[in-house]
Coordinates of C-alpha atoms and ligand atoms in Angstrom, one line a residue:
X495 CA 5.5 3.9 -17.1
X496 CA 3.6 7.3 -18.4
X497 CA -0.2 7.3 -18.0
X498 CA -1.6 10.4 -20.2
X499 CA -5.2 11.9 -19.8
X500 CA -7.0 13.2 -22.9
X501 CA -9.9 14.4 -24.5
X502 CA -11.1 11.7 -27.1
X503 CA -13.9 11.7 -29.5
X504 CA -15.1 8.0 -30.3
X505 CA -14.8 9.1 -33.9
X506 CA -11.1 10.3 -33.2
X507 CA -9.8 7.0 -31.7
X508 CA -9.4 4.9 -34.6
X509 CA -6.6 8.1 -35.5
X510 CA -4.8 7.3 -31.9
X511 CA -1.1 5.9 -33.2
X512 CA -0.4 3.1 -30.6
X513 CA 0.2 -0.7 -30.6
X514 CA -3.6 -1.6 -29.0
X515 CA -6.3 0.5 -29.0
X516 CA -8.7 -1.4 -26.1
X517 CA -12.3 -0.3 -26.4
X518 CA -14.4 -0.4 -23.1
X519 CA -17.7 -1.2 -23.5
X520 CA -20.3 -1.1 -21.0
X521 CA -24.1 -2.6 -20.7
X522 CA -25.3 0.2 -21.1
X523 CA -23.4 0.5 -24.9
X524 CA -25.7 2.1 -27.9
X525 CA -23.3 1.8 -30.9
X526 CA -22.7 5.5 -33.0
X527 CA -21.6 5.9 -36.6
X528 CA -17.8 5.7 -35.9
X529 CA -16.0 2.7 -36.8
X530 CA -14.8 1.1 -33.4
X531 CA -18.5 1.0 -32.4
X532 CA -19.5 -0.4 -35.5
X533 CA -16.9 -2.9 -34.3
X534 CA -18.1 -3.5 -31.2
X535 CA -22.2 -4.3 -32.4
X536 CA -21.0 -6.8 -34.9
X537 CA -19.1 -8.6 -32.7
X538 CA -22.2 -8.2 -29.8
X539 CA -24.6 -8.9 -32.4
X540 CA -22.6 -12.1 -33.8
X541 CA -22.2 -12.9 -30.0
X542 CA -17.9 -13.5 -29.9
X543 CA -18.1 -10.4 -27.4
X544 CA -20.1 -9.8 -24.4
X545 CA -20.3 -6.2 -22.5
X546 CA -19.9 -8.6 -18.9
X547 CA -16.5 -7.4 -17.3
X548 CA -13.8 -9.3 -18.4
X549 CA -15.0 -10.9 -21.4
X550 CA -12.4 -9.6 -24.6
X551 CA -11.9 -10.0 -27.9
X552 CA -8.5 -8.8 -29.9
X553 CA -9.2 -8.4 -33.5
X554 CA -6.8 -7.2 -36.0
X555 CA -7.4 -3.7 -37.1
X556 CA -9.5 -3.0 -40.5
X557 CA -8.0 -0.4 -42.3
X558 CA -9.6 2.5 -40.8
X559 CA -8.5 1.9 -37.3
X560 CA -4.7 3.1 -37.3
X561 CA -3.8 1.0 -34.1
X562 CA -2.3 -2.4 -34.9
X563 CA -4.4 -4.0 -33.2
X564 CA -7.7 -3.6 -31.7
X565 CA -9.0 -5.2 -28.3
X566 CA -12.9 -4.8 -27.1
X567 CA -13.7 -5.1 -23.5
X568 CA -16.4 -5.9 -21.2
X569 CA -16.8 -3.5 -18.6
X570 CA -20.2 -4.8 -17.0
X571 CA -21.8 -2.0 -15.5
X572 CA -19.2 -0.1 -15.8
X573 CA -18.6 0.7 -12.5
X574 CA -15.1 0.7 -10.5
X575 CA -15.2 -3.2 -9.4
X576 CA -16.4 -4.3 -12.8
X577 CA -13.9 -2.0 -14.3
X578 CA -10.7 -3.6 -12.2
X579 CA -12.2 -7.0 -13.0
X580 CA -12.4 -6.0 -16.7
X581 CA -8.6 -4.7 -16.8
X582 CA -7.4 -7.5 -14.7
X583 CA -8.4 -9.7 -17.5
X584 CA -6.5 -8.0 -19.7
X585 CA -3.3 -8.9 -17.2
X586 CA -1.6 -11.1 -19.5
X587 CA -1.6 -9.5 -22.4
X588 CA 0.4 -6.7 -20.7
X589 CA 2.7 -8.4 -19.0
X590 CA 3.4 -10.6 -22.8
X591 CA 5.1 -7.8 -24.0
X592 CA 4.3 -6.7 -27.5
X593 CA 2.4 -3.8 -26.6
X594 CA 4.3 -0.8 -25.7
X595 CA 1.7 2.0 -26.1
X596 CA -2.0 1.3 -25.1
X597 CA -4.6 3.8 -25.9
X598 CA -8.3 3.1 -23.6
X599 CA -11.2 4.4 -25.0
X600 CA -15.0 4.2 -23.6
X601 CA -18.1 2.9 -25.8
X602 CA -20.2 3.8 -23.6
X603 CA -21.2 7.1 -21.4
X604 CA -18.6 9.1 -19.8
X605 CA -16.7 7.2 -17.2
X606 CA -17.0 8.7 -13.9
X607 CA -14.1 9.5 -11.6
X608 CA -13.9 6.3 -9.7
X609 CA -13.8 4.3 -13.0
X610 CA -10.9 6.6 -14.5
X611 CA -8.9 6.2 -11.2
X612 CA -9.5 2.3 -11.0
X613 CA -8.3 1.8 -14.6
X614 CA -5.4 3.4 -13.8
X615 CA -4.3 1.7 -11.2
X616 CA -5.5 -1.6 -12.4
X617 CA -3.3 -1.1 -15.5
X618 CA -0.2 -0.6 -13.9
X619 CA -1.1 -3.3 -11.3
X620 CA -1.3 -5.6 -14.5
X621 CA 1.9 -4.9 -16.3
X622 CA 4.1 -4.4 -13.5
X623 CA 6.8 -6.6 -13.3
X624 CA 9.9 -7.2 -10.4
X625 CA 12.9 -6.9 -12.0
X626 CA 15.4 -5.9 -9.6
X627 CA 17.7 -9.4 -8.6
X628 CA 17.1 -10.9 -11.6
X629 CA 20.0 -10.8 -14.0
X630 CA 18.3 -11.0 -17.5
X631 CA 15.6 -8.3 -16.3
X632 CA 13.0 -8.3 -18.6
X633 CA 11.7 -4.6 -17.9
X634 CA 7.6 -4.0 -17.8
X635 CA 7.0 -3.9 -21.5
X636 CA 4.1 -1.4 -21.2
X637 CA 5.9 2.1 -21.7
X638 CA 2.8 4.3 -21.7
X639 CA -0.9 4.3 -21.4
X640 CA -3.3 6.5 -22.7
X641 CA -6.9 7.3 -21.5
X642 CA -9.2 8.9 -23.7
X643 CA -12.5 10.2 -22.4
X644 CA -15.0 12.8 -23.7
X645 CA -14.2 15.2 -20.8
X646 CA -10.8 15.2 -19.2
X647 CA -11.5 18.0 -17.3
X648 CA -14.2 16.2 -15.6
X649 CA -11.9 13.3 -14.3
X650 CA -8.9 15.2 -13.9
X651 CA -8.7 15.2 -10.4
X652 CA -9.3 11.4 -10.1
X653 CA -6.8 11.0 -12.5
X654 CA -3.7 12.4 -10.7
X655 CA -4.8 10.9 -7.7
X656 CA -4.7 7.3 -9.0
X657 CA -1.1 8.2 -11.1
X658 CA 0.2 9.4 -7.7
X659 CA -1.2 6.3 -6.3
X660 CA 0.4 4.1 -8.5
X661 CA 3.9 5.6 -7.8
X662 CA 3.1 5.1 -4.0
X663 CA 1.9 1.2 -5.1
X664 CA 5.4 0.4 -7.0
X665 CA 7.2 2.4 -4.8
X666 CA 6.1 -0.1 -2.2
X667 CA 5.9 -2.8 -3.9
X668 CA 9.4 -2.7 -5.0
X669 CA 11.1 -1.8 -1.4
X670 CA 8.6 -5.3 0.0
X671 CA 9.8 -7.6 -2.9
X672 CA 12.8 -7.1 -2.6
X673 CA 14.6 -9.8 -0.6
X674 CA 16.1 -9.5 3.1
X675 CA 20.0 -9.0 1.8
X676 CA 18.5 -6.3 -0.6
X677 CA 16.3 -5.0 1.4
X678 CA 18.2 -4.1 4.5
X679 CA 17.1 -1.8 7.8
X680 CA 20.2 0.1 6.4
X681 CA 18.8 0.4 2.7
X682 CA 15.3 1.2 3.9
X683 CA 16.8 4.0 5.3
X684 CA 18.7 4.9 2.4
X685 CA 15.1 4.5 0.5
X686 CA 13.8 6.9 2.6
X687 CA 16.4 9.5 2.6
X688 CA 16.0 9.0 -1.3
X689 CA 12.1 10.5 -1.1
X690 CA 13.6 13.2 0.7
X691 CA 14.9 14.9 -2.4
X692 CA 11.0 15.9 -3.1
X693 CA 10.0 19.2 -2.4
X694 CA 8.3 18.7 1.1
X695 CA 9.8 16.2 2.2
X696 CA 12.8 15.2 4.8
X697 CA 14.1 12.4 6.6
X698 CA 16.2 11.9 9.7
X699 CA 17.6 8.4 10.1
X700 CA 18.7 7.0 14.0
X701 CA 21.1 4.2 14.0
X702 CA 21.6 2.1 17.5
X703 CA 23.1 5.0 19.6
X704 CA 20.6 7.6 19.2
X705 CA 18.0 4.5 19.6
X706 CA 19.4 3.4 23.0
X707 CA 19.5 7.3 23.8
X708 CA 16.1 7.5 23.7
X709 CA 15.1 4.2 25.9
X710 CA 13.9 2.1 22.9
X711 CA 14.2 -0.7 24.9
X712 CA 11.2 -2.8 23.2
X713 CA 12.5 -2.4 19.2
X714 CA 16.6 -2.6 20.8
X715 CA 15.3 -6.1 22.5
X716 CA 14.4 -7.3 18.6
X717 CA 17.4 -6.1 16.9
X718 CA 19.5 -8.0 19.6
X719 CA 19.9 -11.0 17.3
X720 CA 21.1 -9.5 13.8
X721 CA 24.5 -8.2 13.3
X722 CA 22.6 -5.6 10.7
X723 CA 22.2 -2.3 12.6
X724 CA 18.5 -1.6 13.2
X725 CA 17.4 1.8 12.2
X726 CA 14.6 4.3 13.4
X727 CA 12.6 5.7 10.4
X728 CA 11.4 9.6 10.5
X729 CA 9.8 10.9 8.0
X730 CA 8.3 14.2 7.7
X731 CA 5.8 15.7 4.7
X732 CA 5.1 19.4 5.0
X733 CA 2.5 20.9 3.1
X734 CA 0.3 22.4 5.8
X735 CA 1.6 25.4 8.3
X736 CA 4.3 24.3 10.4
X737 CA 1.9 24.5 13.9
X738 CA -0.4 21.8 12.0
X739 CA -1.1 18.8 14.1
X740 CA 0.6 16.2 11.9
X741 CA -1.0 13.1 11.0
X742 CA 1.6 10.1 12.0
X743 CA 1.7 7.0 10.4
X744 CA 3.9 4.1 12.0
X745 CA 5.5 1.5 9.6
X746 CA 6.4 -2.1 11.2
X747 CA 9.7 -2.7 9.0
X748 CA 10.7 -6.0 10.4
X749 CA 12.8 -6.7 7.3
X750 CA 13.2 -10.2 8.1
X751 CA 11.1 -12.2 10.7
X752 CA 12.6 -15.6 11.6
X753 CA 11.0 -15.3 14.3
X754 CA 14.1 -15.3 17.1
X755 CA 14.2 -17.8 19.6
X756 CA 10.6 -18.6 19.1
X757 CA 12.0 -19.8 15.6
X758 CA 9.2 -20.1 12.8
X759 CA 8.9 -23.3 11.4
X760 CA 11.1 -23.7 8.0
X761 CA 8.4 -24.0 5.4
X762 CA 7.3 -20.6 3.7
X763 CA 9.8 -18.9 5.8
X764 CA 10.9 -16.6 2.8
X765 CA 7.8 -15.0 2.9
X766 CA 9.0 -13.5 6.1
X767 CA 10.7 -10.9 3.9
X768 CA 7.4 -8.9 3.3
X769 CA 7.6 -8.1 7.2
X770 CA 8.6 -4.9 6.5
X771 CA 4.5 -4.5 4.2
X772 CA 3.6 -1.6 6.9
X773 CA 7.3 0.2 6.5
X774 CA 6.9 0.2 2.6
X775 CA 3.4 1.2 2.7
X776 CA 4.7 4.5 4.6
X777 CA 7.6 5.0 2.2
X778 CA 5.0 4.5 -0.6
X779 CA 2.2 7.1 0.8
X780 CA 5.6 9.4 1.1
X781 CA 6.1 8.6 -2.4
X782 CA 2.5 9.7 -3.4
X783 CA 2.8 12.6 -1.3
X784 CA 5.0 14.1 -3.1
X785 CA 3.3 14.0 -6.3
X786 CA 0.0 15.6 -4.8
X787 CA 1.5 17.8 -2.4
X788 CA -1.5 18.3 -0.2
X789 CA -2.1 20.9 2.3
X790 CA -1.5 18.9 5.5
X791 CA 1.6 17.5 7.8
X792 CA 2.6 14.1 7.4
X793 CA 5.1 12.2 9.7
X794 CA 6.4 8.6 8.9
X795 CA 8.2 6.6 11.6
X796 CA 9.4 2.8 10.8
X797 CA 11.2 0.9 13.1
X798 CA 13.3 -1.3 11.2
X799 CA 15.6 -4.5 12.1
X800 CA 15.5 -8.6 11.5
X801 CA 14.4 -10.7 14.3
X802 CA 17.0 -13.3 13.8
X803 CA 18.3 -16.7 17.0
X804 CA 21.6 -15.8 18.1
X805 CA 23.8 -16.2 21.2
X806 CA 22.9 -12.7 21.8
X807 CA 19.5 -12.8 20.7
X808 CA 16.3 -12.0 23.5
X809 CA 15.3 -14.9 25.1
X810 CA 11.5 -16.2 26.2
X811 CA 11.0 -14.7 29.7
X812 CA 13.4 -11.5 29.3
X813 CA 11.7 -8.4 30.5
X814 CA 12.7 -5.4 28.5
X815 CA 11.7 -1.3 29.3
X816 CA 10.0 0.5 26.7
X817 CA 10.1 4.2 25.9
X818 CA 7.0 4.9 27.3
X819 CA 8.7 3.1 30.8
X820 CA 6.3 -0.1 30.6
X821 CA 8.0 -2.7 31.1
X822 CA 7.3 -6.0 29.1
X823 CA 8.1 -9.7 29.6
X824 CA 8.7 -11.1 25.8
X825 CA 7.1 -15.1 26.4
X826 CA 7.1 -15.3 22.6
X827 CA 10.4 -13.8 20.3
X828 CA 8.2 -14.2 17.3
X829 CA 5.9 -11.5 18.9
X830 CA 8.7 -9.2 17.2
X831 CA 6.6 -6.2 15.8
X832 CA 4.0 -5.0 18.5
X833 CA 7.5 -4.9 20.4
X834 CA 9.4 -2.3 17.9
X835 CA 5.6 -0.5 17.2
X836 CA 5.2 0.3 20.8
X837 CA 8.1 2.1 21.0
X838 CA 7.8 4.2 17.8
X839 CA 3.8 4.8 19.0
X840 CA 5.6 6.7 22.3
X841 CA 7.7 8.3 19.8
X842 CA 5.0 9.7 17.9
X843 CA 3.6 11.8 21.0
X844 CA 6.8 14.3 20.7
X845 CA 4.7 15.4 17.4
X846 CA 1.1 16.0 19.6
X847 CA -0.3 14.5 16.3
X848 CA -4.2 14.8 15.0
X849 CA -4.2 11.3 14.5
X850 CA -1.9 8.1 14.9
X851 CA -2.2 4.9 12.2
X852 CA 0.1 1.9 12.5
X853 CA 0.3 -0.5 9.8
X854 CA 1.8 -3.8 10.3
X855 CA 1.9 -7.5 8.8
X856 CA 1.2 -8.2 12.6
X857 CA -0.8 -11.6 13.1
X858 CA -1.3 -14.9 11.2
X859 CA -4.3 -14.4 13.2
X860 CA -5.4 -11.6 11.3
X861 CA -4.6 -13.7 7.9
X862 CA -7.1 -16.2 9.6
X863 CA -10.1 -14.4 10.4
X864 CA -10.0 -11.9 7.5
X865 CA -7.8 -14.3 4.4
X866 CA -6.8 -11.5 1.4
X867 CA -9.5 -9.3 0.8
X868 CA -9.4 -7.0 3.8
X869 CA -7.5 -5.9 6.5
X870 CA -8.2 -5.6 10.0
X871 CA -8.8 -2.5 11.0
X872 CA -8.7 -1.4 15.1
X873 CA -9.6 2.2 16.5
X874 CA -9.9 3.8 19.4
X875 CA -11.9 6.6 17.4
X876 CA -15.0 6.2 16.0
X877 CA -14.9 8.9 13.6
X878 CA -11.1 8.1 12.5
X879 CA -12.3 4.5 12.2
X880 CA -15.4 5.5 9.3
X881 CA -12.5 7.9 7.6
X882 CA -10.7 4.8 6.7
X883 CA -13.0 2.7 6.4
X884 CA -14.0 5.0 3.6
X885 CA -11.2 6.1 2.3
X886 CA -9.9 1.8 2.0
X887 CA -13.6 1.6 0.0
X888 CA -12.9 4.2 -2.1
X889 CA -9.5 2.9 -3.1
X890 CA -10.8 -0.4 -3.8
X891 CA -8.0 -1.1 -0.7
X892 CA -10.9 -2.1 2.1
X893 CA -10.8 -2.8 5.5
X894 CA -12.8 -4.3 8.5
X895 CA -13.2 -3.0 12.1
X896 CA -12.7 -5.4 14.8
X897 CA -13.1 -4.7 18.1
X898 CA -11.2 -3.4 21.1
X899 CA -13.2 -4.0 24.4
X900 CA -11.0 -3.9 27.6
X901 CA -11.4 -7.9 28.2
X902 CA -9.5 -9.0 25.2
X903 CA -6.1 -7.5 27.3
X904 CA -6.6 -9.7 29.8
X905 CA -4.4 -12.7 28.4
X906 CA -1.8 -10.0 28.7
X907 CA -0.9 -9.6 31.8
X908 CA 2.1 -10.8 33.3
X909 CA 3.9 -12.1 36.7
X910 CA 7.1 -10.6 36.2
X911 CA 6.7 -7.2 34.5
X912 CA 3.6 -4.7 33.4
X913 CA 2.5 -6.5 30.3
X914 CA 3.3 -10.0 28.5
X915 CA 3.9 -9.2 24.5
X916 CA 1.9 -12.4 23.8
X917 CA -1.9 -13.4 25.4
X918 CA -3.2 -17.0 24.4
X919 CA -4.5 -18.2 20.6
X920 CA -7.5 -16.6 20.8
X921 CA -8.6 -13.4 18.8
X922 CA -4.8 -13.0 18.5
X923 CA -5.4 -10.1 16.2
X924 CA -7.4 -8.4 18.6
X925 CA -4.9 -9.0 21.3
X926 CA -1.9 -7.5 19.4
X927 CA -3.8 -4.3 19.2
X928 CA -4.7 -4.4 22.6
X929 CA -0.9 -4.6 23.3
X930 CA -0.5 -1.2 20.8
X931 CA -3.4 0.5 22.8
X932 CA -1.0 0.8 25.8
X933 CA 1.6 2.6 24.2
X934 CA -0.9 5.1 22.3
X935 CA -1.3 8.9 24.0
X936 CA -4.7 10.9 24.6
X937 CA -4.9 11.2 20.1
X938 CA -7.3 9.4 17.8
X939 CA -5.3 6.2 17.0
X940 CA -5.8 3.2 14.4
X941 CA -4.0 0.4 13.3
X942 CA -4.4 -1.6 10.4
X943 CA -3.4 -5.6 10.5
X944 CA -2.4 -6.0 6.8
X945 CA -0.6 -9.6 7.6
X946 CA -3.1 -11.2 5.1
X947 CA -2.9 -8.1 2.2
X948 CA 0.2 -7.3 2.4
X949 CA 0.9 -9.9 -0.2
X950 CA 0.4 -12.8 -1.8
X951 CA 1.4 -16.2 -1.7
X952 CA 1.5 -19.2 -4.5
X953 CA 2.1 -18.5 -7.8
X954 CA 1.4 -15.0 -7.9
X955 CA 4.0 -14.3 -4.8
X956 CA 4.5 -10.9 -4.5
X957 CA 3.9 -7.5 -2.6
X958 CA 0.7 -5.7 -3.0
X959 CA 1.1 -2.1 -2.0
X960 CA -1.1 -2.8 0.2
X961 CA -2.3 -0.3 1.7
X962 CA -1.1 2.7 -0.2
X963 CA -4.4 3.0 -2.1
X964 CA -6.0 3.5 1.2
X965 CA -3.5 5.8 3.3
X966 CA -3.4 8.5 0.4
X967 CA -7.3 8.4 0.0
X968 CA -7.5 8.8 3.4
X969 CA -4.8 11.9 4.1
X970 CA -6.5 13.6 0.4
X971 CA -9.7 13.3 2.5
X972 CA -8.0 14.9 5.7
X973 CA -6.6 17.8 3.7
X974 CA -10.1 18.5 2.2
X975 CA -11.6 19.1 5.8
X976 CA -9.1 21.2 6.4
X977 CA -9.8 25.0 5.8
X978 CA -6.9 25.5 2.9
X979 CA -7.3 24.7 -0.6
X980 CA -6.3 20.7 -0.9
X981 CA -3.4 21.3 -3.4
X982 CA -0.8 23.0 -2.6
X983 CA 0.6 23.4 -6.7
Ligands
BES1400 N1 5.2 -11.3 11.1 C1 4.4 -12.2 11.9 C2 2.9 -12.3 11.5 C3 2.6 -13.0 10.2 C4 2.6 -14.4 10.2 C5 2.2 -12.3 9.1 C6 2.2 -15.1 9.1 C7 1.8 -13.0 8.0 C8 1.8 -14.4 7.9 C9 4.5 -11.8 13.3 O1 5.7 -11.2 13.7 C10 4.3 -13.0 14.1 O2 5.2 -13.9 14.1 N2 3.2 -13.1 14.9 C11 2.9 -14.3 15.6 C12 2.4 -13.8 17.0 C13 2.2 -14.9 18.0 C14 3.6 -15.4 18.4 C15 1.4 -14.4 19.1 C16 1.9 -15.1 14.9 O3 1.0 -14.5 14.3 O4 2.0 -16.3 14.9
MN1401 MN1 7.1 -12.7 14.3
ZN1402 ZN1 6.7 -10.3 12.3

């Protein structure tokens, strides 16, 4: 869909050709002359509408208004978590269909940056629709979206930040929905090569040969059980000088999780195709990337396979060498994705990166302690650890550091080879990222548990893009530090 950005008198919005004109409107609203404020106070005055975020009221247009139909919304303070609550209400309306151009216009004072960026994303959040294996696709029906303001310069920036974000968002959200025998280690790689026809960006793909040439043995021991060839993910966004010290992210793009032979239990076992949350939210950022074009290096790396039971599968108690020449006794199969992280966090030292970040749907331990509001966040780095935090707070795409102290490896160690993949039930989270730690170099490194916001369950199953929002706030941020001007068009 096609977000546009313009300048917007009040008085010129009743002019705006377009299906719904939605009118924002604030607490802080004092009506002018023009018509759509008039509007607004007789319908606050007569008490049908309310300024609280989310309360709205669709009226068909009088005469002077040129949209078909009018819609007034509450935007509470009018800040960026009452505006997301205010468009979110407007979710099923979008998603109904009979309104292909929206134009947004603000009652109140200038929207500020944050707002801007939050409506955008929040529209697109609330119209998007998965069409991809369905046969009678019924295709988002929201074609464009307009945002008026009385400043665009002002909000500009913000703007093409959240429209890069959202192509990030769907970009990941698409590759995560899809199901396992769409979504293949094999056609993530495929996806990834795709990105690579942006300026910027290019991709280099390693099938099992290369894999096993490099000592893999960790992600190899995974694949073991799937007759689909895994595939090692690499990713690279230049925008910076080529001796820049990349930031690397690391993907876990377990496409399907069954769990081996530690086999899941059968119930909700679909939902075991979003293990691959962390690999889309790379391909996503990469997505974004090349929208913004910032000065900096990026590298992606996703280790992707299924963890599938088979005759030839890895079996509780097989000890298996990693790159990094650890060697690891797997008690637990379904420990699957610290095993193929480790190997692609050895990887990453070839690039003598700035900064290391991992994402993975990594524990239902981590779904436990934090549900679907955050994700867990673990650093080694203090500094890197407040940069995300930020940037996940910014993005409306939070997070939440958990700790790291030495004594939560202990579960981990083993009889029969350097480290056991799986300590006891306790702070499971925690000891997942305690496995990472080993495998990370001398860099600042962080990895972010998104098992529980990755997606969602229920009724409203789906991929999130999840954390997208977060990772490009985060590498914009980076870029900024850096010396150079941040864009590089
Ligand atoms: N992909 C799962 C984690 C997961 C489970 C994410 C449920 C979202 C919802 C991961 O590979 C896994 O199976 N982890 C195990 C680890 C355990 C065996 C130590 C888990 O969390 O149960
Ligand atoms: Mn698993
Ligand atoms: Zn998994």
């Amino acid at each position: 869909m096609d977000f546009e950005l313009k300048t917007l008198a009040l008085a010129k919005a009743p002019s705006q050709r377009c299906d719904l004109l939605v009118l924002l409107v604030d607490e802080s609203f004092v009506p002018g002359a023009d018509a759509l404020s008039s509007l607004a106070a007789v319908a606050l005055r007569h008490g049908d509408f309310k300024a609280r975020a989310g309360s709205l009221l669709q009226c068909y247009a009088p005469p002077t208004i040129t949209a078909r139909s009018v819609l007034l919304l509450g935007a509470g303070d009018g800040g960026p978590v009452a505006v997301r609550k205010a468009v979110l209400a407007l979710s099923g309306l979008l998603k109904a269909g009979v309104s292909r151009h929206v134009v947004f216009a603000f009652g109140s004072a200038a929207p500020g940056p944050d707002a801007i960026g939050v409506l955008v994303r929040c529209v697109a959040e609330a119209s998007y629709v998965y069409t991809t294996t369905k046969s009678k696709a019924e295709p988002r029906a929201l074609a464009r979206a307009t945002v008026g303001v009385p400043d665009a310069a002002r909000v500009r920036a913000a703007f093409d930040t959240a429209v890069a974000v959202v192509a990030g968002v769907e970009f990941a959200r698409e590759w995560a929905n899809r199901p396992a025998n769409h979504a293949t280690p094999t056609m993530l790689g495929e996806a990834a090569r795709s990105l690579a026809r942006h300026a910027g960006i290019s991709c280099k793909l390693h099938g099992p040969a290369q894999v096993a040439r490099l000592g893999m043995g960790a992600f190899m021991a995974v694949a073991r059980g799937s007759s689909e060839p895994l595939r090692f993910i690499e990713l690279h966004y230049q925008g910076g000088p080529k001796a820049q010290a990349p930031v690397v992210l690391v993907g876990k793009g377990i496409t399907f999780d069954a769990g081996g032979i530690s086999l899941k239990p059968a119930a909700g076992m679909d939902e075991m195709k979003f293990d691959m949350g962390g690999a889309a939210s790379v391909l996503g950022t990469f997505r974004a990337l090349a929208e913004l074009r910032p000065k900096i290096n990026v590298v992606g790396l996703i280790p992707s396979c299924e963890n599938l039971p088979d005759g030839k599968a890895v079996k509780p108690g097989d000890v298996v060498t990693s790159m990094s020449g650890q060697t690891i006794e797997i008690l637990n199969t379904d420990a699957e994705g610290r095993l193929a992280l480790c190997d692609a966090l050895a990887y990453a030292a070839r690039f003598k990166p700035k900064a290391v970040v991992d994402m993975a749907t990594l524990t239902g331990a981590c779904v436990v302690a934090l549900g679907a509001v955050r994700s867990g966040l673990f650093a080694s780095d203090d500094a890197l650890a407040a940069q995300l935090l930020a940037a996940g707070e910014d993005a409306l795409d939070p997070c939440w550091r958990m700790p790291l102290d030495d004594e939560y490896a202990d579960g981990l160690k083993s009889a029969f080879a350097d480290v056991a993949n799986v300590a006891g039930r306790p702070a499971g989270a925690v000891t997942a990222a305690k496995f990472l730690q080993r495998f990370v170099g001398a860099w600042p490194w962080a990895h972010l548990d998104i098992a529980g916001t990755a997606w969602k369950s229920g009724s409203a199953k789906g991929a999130t893009g999840r954390p997208v929002g977060l990772l490009v706030h985060y590498l914009l941020a980076v870029a900024d530090a850096a010396p150079a001007r941040r864009r590089g068009k």
